[in-house]
C-alpha positions as a LaTeX table, in Angstrom:
\begin{tabular}{lrrr}
\hline
Residue & $x$ (\AA) & $y$ (\AA) & $z$ (\AA) \\
\hline
Tyr1 & $-13.41$ & 14.18 & $-19.63$ \\
Asp2 & $-14.54$ & 11.53 & $-22.06$ \\
Ala3 & $-12.30$ & 9.12 & $-23.94$ \\
Glu4 & $-11.99$ & 11.36 & $-27.02$ \\
Glu5 & $-10.84$ & 14.33 & $-24.93$ \\
Leu6 & $-8.22$ & 12.17 & $-23.22$ \\
Glu7 & $-6.92$ & 10.97 & $-26.57$ \\
Glu8 & $-6.74$ & 14.55 & $-27.87$ \\
Ile9 & $-4.68$ & 15.65 & $-24.88$ \\
Leu10 & $-2.32$ & 12.70 & $-25.19$ \\
Gly11 & $-2.10$ & 13.26 & $-28.92$ \\
Glu12 & $-0.65$ & 16.71 & $-28.45$ \\
Glu13 & 3.06 & 16.82 & $-29.00$ \\
Gly14 & 4.98 & 16.70 & $-25.76$ \\
Pro15 & 2.20 & 16.89 & $-23.13$ \\
Asp16 & 3.50 & 18.75 & $-20.08$ \\
Asn17 & 3.37 & 17.51 & $-16.52$ \\
Glu18 & 0.18 & 19.40 & $-15.71$ \\
Leu19 & $-1.63$ & 17.83 & $-18.65$ \\
Leu20 & $-0.42$ & 14.38 & $-17.68$ \\
Asp21 & $-1.68$ & 14.88 & $-14.14$ \\
Arg22 & $-5.06$ & 16.03 & $-15.46$ \\
Val23 & $-5.34$ & 12.93 & $-17.63$ \\
Ala24 & $-4.33$ & 10.66 & $-14.73$ \\
Asp25 & $-6.95$ & 12.29 & $-12.49$ \\
Ala26 & $-9.58$ & 11.83 & $-15.19$ \\
Ile27 & $-8.72$ & 8.16 & $-15.64$ \\
Asp28 & $-8.79$ & 7.67 & $-11.89$ \\
Ser29 & $-12.36$ & 9.01 & $-11.82$ \\
Leu30 & $-13.41$ & 6.96 & $-14.86$ \\
Cys31 & $-11.90$ & 3.78 & $-13.37$ \\
Lys32 & $-13.68$ & 4.27 & $-10.06$ \\
Ser33 & $-17.03$ & 5.05 & $-11.67$ \\
Gly34 & $-16.86$ & 2.68 & $-14.64$ \\
Gly35 & $-14.81$ & $-0.18$ & $-13.28$ \\
Glu36 & $-14.32$ & $-3.01$ & $-15.74$ \\
Ala37 & $-16.53$ & $-1.26$ & $-18.31$ \\
Phe38 & $-13.94$ & 1.51 & $-18.70$ \\
Leu39 & $-11.37$ & $-1.00$ & $-19.93$ \\
Ser40 & $-13.05$ & $-1.24$ & $-23.35$ \\
Val41 & $-12.42$ & 2.48 & $-23.80$ \\
Phe42 & $-8.92$ & 2.24 & $-22.39$ \\
Glu43 & $-8.00$ & $-0.51$ & $-24.85$ \\
Glu44 & $-9.80$ & 0.89 & $-27.91$ \\
Ala45 & $-7.64$ & 1.85 & $-30.89$ \\
Asp46 & $-8.36$ & 2.84 & $-34.48$ \\
Gly47 & $-6.33$ & 3.26 & $-37.61$ \\
Gln48 & $-5.10$ & 6.72 & $-36.62$ \\
Asn49 & $-4.73$ & 6.59 & $-32.85$ \\
Ala50 & $-3.09$ & 4.15 & $-30.50$ \\
Ser51 & $-5.10$ & 2.96 & $-27.51$ \\
Leu52 & $-4.72$ & 4.69 & $-24.16$ \\
Ala53 & $-3.28$ & 1.42 & $-22.89$ \\
Asp54 & $-0.53$ & 1.51 & $-25.51$ \\
Val55 & 0.18 & 5.19 & $-24.93$ \\
Phe56 & 0.60 & 4.82 & $-21.19$ \\
Gly57 & 2.49 & 1.58 & $-21.67$ \\
Ser58 & 5.04 & 3.44 & $-23.80$ \\
Phe59 & 5.57 & 5.94 & $-20.98$ \\
Leu60 & 7.08 & 3.16 & $-18.86$ \\
His61 & 10.04 & 2.78 & $-21.22$ \\
Pro62 & 13.36 & 3.55 & $-19.49$ \\
Asn63 & 13.72 & 6.63 & $-21.69$ \\
Gly64 & 10.39 & 8.05 & $-20.54$ \\
Ser65 & 10.44 & 11.22 & $-18.46$ \\
Pro66 & 9.95 & 10.93 & $-14.69$ \\
Ala67 & 6.50 & 12.49 & $-15.04$ \\
Glu68 & 5.50 & 10.00 & $-17.74$ \\
Lys69 & 6.65 & 7.04 & $-15.66$ \\
Arg70 & 4.90 & 8.30 & $-12.54$ \\
Val71 & 1.62 & 9.00 & $-14.31$ \\
Ala72 & 1.70 & 5.70 & $-16.20$ \\
Leu73 & 2.23 & 3.77 & $-12.97$ \\
Cys74 & $-0.64$ & 5.64 & $-11.31$ \\
Val75 & $-2.92$ & 4.89 & $-14.26$ \\
Phe76 & $-2.11$ & 1.18 & $-14.30$ \\
Asp77 & $-2.44$ & 1.04 & $-10.51$ \\
Asp78 & $-6.01$ & 2.27 & $-11.02$ \\
Ile79 & $-6.63$ & $-0.22$ & $-13.82$ \\
Ile80 & $-5.56$ & $-3.13$ & $-11.61$ \\
Glu81 & $-7.37$ & $-1.80$ & $-8.54$ \\
Phe82 & $-10.70$ & $-0.96$ & $-10.15$ \\
Gly83 & $-10.71$ & $-2.86$ & $-13.44$ \\
Gly84 & $-12.02$ & $-6.14$ & $-12.11$ \\
Val85 & $-11.02$ & $-9.39$ & $-13.79$ \\
Val86 & $-10.06$ & $-7.61$ & $-17.01$ \\
Gly87 & $-7.81$ & $-5.22$ & $-15.13$ \\
Leu88 & $-5.88$ & $-8.14$ & $-13.68$ \\
Asn89 & $-4.80$ & $-9.06$ & $-17.21$ \\
Tyr90 & $-2.30$ & $-6.20$ & $-16.92$ \\
Val91 & $-0.45$ & $-7.67$ & $-13.94$ \\
Glu92 & 1.83 & $-9.89$ & $-16.03$ \\
Lys93 & 3.18 & $-6.94$ & $-18.02$ \\
Leu94 & 3.01 & $-4.27$ & $-15.35$ \\
Leu95 & 4.34 & $-5.98$ & $-12.23$ \\
Pro96 & 7.92 & $-6.20$ & $-13.57$ \\
Phe97 & 7.86 & $-2.42$ & $-14.12$ \\
Met98 & 6.55 & $-1.89$ & $-10.59$ \\
Leu99 & 9.39 & $-3.95$ & $-9.15$ \\
Val100 & 11.99 & $-2.03$ & $-11.15$ \\
Tyr101 & 10.56 & 1.40 & $-10.37$ \\
Ala102 & 9.99 & 0.62 & $-6.69$ \\
Val103 & 13.69 & 1.32 & $-6.21$ \\
Asp104 & 13.87 & 4.32 & $-8.54$ \\
Ala105 & 15.73 & 7.38 & $-7.31$ \\
Asn106 & 12.64 & 9.50 & $-7.92$ \\
Ala107 & 10.45 & 9.31 & $-4.80$ \\
Glu108 & 7.18 & 9.91 & $-6.66$ \\
Ile109 & 7.91 & 7.09 & $-9.10$ \\
Lys110 & 8.85 & 4.88 & $-6.15$ \\
Gln111 & 5.60 & 5.73 & $-4.38$ \\
Ala112 & 3.45 & 4.87 & $-7.40$ \\
Ala113 & 5.31 & 1.60 & $-7.93$ \\
Thr114 & 5.12 & 0.43 & $-4.30$ \\
Tyr115 & 1.45 & 1.31 & $-4.16$ \\
Gly116 & 0.94 & $-0.86$ & $-7.23$ \\
Ile117 & 2.65 & $-3.81$ & $-5.57$ \\
Gly118 & 0.20 & $-3.56$ & $-2.69$ \\
Val119 & $-2.78$ & $-3.27$ & $-5.05$ \\
Thr120 & $-1.58$ & $-6.34$ & $-6.95$ \\
Ala121 & $-1.40$ & $-8.31$ & $-3.69$ \\
Glu122 & $-4.90$ & $-7.27$ & $-2.68$ \\
Lys123 & $-6.61$ & $-7.69$ & $-6.04$ \\
Gly124 & $-4.44$ & $-10.25$ & $-7.79$ \\
Gly125 & $-3.44$ & $-12.61$ & $-4.98$ \\
Glu126 & $-1.47$ & $-15.44$ & $-6.55$ \\
Leu127 & $-0.63$ & $-13.27$ & $-9.60$ \\
Leu128 & 1.79 & $-11.33$ & $-7.38$ \\
Glu129 & 3.72 & $-14.50$ & $-6.69$ \\
Arg130 & 3.41 & $-15.91$ & $-10.20$ \\
Tyr131 & 4.73 & $-12.85$ & $-12.01$ \\
Gly132 & 6.79 & $-11.24$ & $-9.27$ \\
Gly133 & 8.66 & $-14.18$ & $-7.79$ \\
Ser134 & 11.56 & $-13.29$ & $-5.53$ \\
Gly135 & 11.59 & $-9.81$ & $-7.05$ \\
Val136 & 8.77 & $-8.76$ & $-4.72$ \\
Ser137 & 10.81 & $-9.41$ & $-1.58$ \\
Ser138 & 13.94 & $-7.93$ & $-3.13$ \\
Ala139 & 12.29 & $-4.67$ & $-4.17$ \\
Leu140 & 10.47 & $-4.09$ & $-0.88$ \\
Gln141 & 13.55 & $-4.99$ & 1.15 \\
Lys142 & 15.60 & $-2.39$ & $-0.73$ \\
Val143 & 12.98 & 0.30 & $-0.11$ \\
Leu144 & 12.62 & $-0.45$ & 3.59 \\
Ser145 & 16.34 & $-0.81$ & 4.31 \\
Ala146 & 17.45 & 2.34 & 2.49 \\
Pro147 & 19.33 & 4.70 & 4.85 \\
Asp148 & 17.07 & 7.59 & 3.81 \\
Ala149 & 13.83 & 5.58 & 3.88 \\
Arg150 & 12.22 & 7.95 & 6.39 \\
Ser151 & 13.65 & 11.15 & 5.02 \\
Glu152 & 11.15 & 13.86 & 4.15 \\
Ala153 & 11.58 & 13.14 & 0.44 \\
Asn154 & 11.12 & 9.37 & 0.69 \\
Glu155 & 8.78 & 8.83 & 3.64 \\
Val156 & 5.55 & 8.70 & 1.63 \\
Ala157 & 7.06 & 6.13 & $-0.74$ \\
Thr158 & 8.31 & 4.06 & 2.20 \\
Asp159 & 4.87 & 4.30 & 3.81 \\
Asn160 & 3.43 & 2.80 & 0.62 \\
Ala161 & 6.00 & $-0.01$ & 0.75 \\
Ile162 & 4.95 & $-0.74$ & 4.33 \\
Ser163 & 1.33 & $-0.70$ & 3.20 \\
Ala164 & 2.25 & $-3.20$ & 0.48 \\
Val165 & 3.83 & $-5.50$ & 3.08 \\
Ala166 & 0.67 & $-5.34$ & 5.21 \\
Lys167 & $-1.49$ & $-6.24$ & 2.20 \\
Ile168 & 0.80 & $-9.10$ & 1.24 \\
Val169 & 0.69 & $-10.46$ & 4.81 \\
Gln170 & $-3.09$ & $-10.46$ & 4.60 \\
Phe171 & $-3.67$ & $-11.63$ & 1.03 \\
Arg172 & $-0.56$ & $-13.51$ & $-0.17$ \\
Pro173 & 2.01 & $-14.07$ & 2.60 \\
Thr174 & 3.83 & $-16.76$ & 0.60 \\
Ala175 & 4.92 & $-14.04$ & $-1.83$ \\
Leu176 & 7.44 & $-12.76$ & 0.72 \\
Gly177 & 10.63 & $-14.63$ & 1.42 \\
Asn178 & 11.68 & $-14.49$ & 5.09 \\
Leu179 & 8.18 & $-13.38$ & 6.08 \\
Pro180 & 8.96 & $-12.94$ & 9.82 \\
Ser181 & 11.62 & $-10.38$ & 8.92 \\
Phe182 & 9.15 & $-8.34$ & 6.88 \\
Val183 & 6.55 & $-8.52$ & 9.65 \\
His184 & 9.15 & $-7.29$ & 12.13 \\
Ala185 & 10.00 & $-4.41$ & 9.78 \\
Leu186 & 6.31 & $-3.58$ & 9.47 \\
Leu187 & 5.71 & $-3.56$ & 13.21 \\
Thr188 & 8.82 & $-1.55$ & 14.02 \\
Tyr189 & 8.02 & 1.02 & 11.31 \\
Val190 & 4.43 & 1.82 & 12.29 \\
Pro191 & 2.83 & 4.20 & 13.00 \\
Leu192 & 2.83 & 5.85 & 9.59 \\
Lys193 & 2.62 & 9.63 & 9.69 \\
Ala194 & 3.49 & 11.12 & 6.30 \\
Asp195 & 0.18 & 10.38 & 4.55 \\
Leu196 & $-2.76$ & 10.44 & 6.96 \\
Val197 & $-5.15$ & 8.61 & 4.63 \\
Glu198 & $-2.70$ & 5.78 & 3.95 \\
Ala199 & $-1.72$ & 5.74 & 7.62 \\
Lys200 & $-5.29$ & 5.08 & 8.71 \\
Asn201 & $-5.69$ & 2.38 & 6.07 \\
Val202 & $-2.57$ & 0.54 & 7.23 \\
His203 & $-3.30$ & 0.96 & 10.92 \\
Glu204 & $-6.87$ & $-0.29$ & 10.53 \\
Arg205 & $-5.64$ & $-3.28$ & 8.53 \\
Leu206 & $-3.19$ & $-4.14$ & 11.31 \\
Val207 & $-5.91$ & $-3.88$ & 13.96 \\
Arg208 & $-8.11$ & $-6.24$ & 11.95 \\
Leu209 & $-5.28$ & $-8.73$ & 11.53 \\
Val210 & $-4.56$ & $-8.80$ & 15.27 \\
Glu211 & $-8.28$ & $-8.87$ & 16.02 \\
Gly212 & $-8.58$ & $-11.96$ & 13.83 \\
Gly213 & $-5.73$ & $-13.70$ & 15.66 \\
Asn214 & $-3.31$ & $-13.57$ & 12.73 \\
Met215 & $-0.29$ & $-15.46$ & 14.07 \\
Thr216 & 1.96 & $-14.13$ & 11.30 \\
Ile217 & 1.54 & $-10.72$ & 12.91 \\
Leu218 & 1.56 & $-11.93$ & 16.53 \\
Gly219 & 4.61 & $-14.10$ & 15.88 \\
Glu220 & 5.55 & $-17.58$ & 16.97 \\
Gly221 & 5.01 & $-17.87$ & 20.70 \\
Phe222 & 3.59 & $-14.33$ & 20.62 \\
Ser223 & 7.09 & $-13.01$ & 19.98 \\
Asn224 & 5.72 & $-9.84$ & 18.38 \\
Leu225 & 3.29 & $-9.05$ & 21.16 \\
Gly226 & 5.44 & $-6.23$ & 22.53 \\
Leu227 & 5.60 & $-4.54$ & 19.12 \\
Val228 & 1.85 & $-4.95$ & 18.68 \\
Met229 & 1.15 & $-3.39$ & 22.07 \\
Arg230 & 3.54 & $-0.53$ & 21.32 \\
Phe231 & 1.68 & 0.07 & 18.05 \\
Phe232 & $-1.67$ & 0.05 & 19.85 \\
Ala233 & $-0.40$ & 2.58 & 22.38 \\
Glu234 & 0.99 & 4.86 & 19.67 \\
Val235 & $-2.19$ & 5.04 & 17.56 \\
Met236 & $-5.03$ & 4.61 & 20.05 \\
Asn237 & $-7.11$ & 7.79 & 20.43 \\
Thr238 & $-4.99$ & 9.77 & 17.98 \\
Lys239 & $-5.63$ & 11.24 & 14.52 \\
Leu240 & $-3.74$ & 8.24 & 13.09 \\
Leu241 & $-6.73$ & 5.95 & 13.69 \\
Ser242 & $-10.49$ & 6.37 & 13.60 \\
Gln243 & $-12.28$ & 6.35 & 16.93 \\
Asp244 & $-14.13$ & 3.17 & 16.00 \\
Tyr245 & $-10.85$ & 1.34 & 15.67 \\
Ser246 & $-9.55$ & 2.76 & 18.95 \\
Val247 & $-12.59$ & 1.15 & 20.58 \\
Arg248 & $-11.78$ & $-2.11$ & 18.81 \\
Ile249 & $-8.21$ & $-1.97$ & 20.15 \\
Val250 & $-9.58$ & $-1.77$ & 23.69 \\
Ala251 & $-11.67$ & $-4.87$ & 23.02 \\
Val252 & $-8.63$ & $-6.69$ & 21.59 \\
Leu253 & $-6.51$ & $-5.79$ & 24.62 \\
Arg254 & $-9.18$ & $-7.03$ & 27.01 \\
Ser255 & $-9.39$ & $-10.26$ & 25.05 \\
Met256 & $-5.62$ & $-10.65$ & 25.25 \\
Gln257 & $-5.74$ & $-10.08$ & 28.99 \\
Gln258 & $-8.19$ & $-12.94$ & 29.36 \\
Gln259 & $-6.80$ & $-15.42$ & 26.84 \\
Leu260 & $-3.03$ & $-15.03$ & 26.49 \\
Pro261 & $-0.47$ & $-16.53$ & 28.86 \\
Ala262 & 0.12 & $-14.09$ & 31.70 \\
Gly263 & 3.88 & $-14.31$ & 31.28 \\
Ala264 & 3.76 & $-13.32$ & 27.61 \\
Leu265 & 1.52 & $-10.35$ & 28.31 \\
Glu266 & 3.59 & $-9.16$ & 31.26 \\
Ser267 & 6.85 & $-9.47$ & 29.32 \\
Ala268 & 5.42 & $-7.45$ & 26.42 \\
Phe269 & 4.04 & $-4.83$ & 28.80 \\
Gln270 & 7.37 & $-4.36$ & 30.58 \\
Gly271 & 9.07 & $-3.56$ & 27.28 \\
Leu272 & 6.93 & $-0.46$ & 26.77 \\
Thr273 & 7.75 & 3.09 & 27.82 \\
Lys274 & 5.95 & 4.44 & 30.88 \\
Glu275 & 3.70 & 6.55 & 28.67 \\
Gln276 & 2.81 & 3.54 & 26.52 \\
Gln277 & 2.21 & 1.42 & 29.62 \\
Ala278 & $-0.18$ & 4.05 & 30.94 \\
Lys279 & $-2.25$ & 3.98 & 27.74 \\
Ile280 & $-2.39$ & 0.19 & 27.70 \\
Gln281 & $-3.23$ & 0.02 & 31.41 \\
Ser282 & $-6.02$ & 2.53 & 30.85 \\
Ala283 & $-7.43$ & 0.28 & 28.11 \\
Phe284 & $-7.21$ & $-2.79$ & 30.35 \\
Ser285 & $-9.12$ & $-1.08$ & 33.14 \\
Ser286 & $-11.66$ & 0.88 & 31.08 \\
\hline
\end{tabular}
């Protein structure tokens, strides 16, 4: 697709869901290949046609169809993720929609919104806090605490909310109120299983954070060490983590064995199941 073809499709009266998905896929490709340069096309308007930015912005109106909202969120997620400095100009207007739609009843809308929160944390840093305020914690807390959070319908959306928490911990931890509570939720939720690609991304991010000695993850006085070791045991040498990162976990565990207080390590180890203990012991002795 080029920009004119996208405008023609969107100019048709009542584009159906399939057309919307095709346009979203095309914009995803254009964003990834063109980056910030694509934004000039995205924002271009003339006397007869509204800009793509305005068209997709209108889809986020409360009266928009579920498909329009979902596709618009996906498009703006891409704009923020791949649009460079110019793309970040959309955070102020888009983040409030992400926070509202993160708790939508429609799981696909929820997924697109929670993914966008994570992208905003990674790419926008302080913009998440500036324009999201306490709404960031509130929205993510509602997603994670929902009784049906891990139901088949909602699990992918919840996985994306967990991914957002992991990104916020890394890039803008001050954006989360009661940060230890969110870290505990993150560590008790993993491993992710619904979306293998997102699962690997989150699991690798967690390994890197522990590898770097992130005390927000490890907890005060290494209070989260048991949860971290459980996570390592659950993902090591499985399809939920690349083999390279399984090797890195072994190195991290050996480092822990040498550097952490023996009492903390032993206490964490005793809290594991026998199967988990066997995997960790194997890593210690390998």
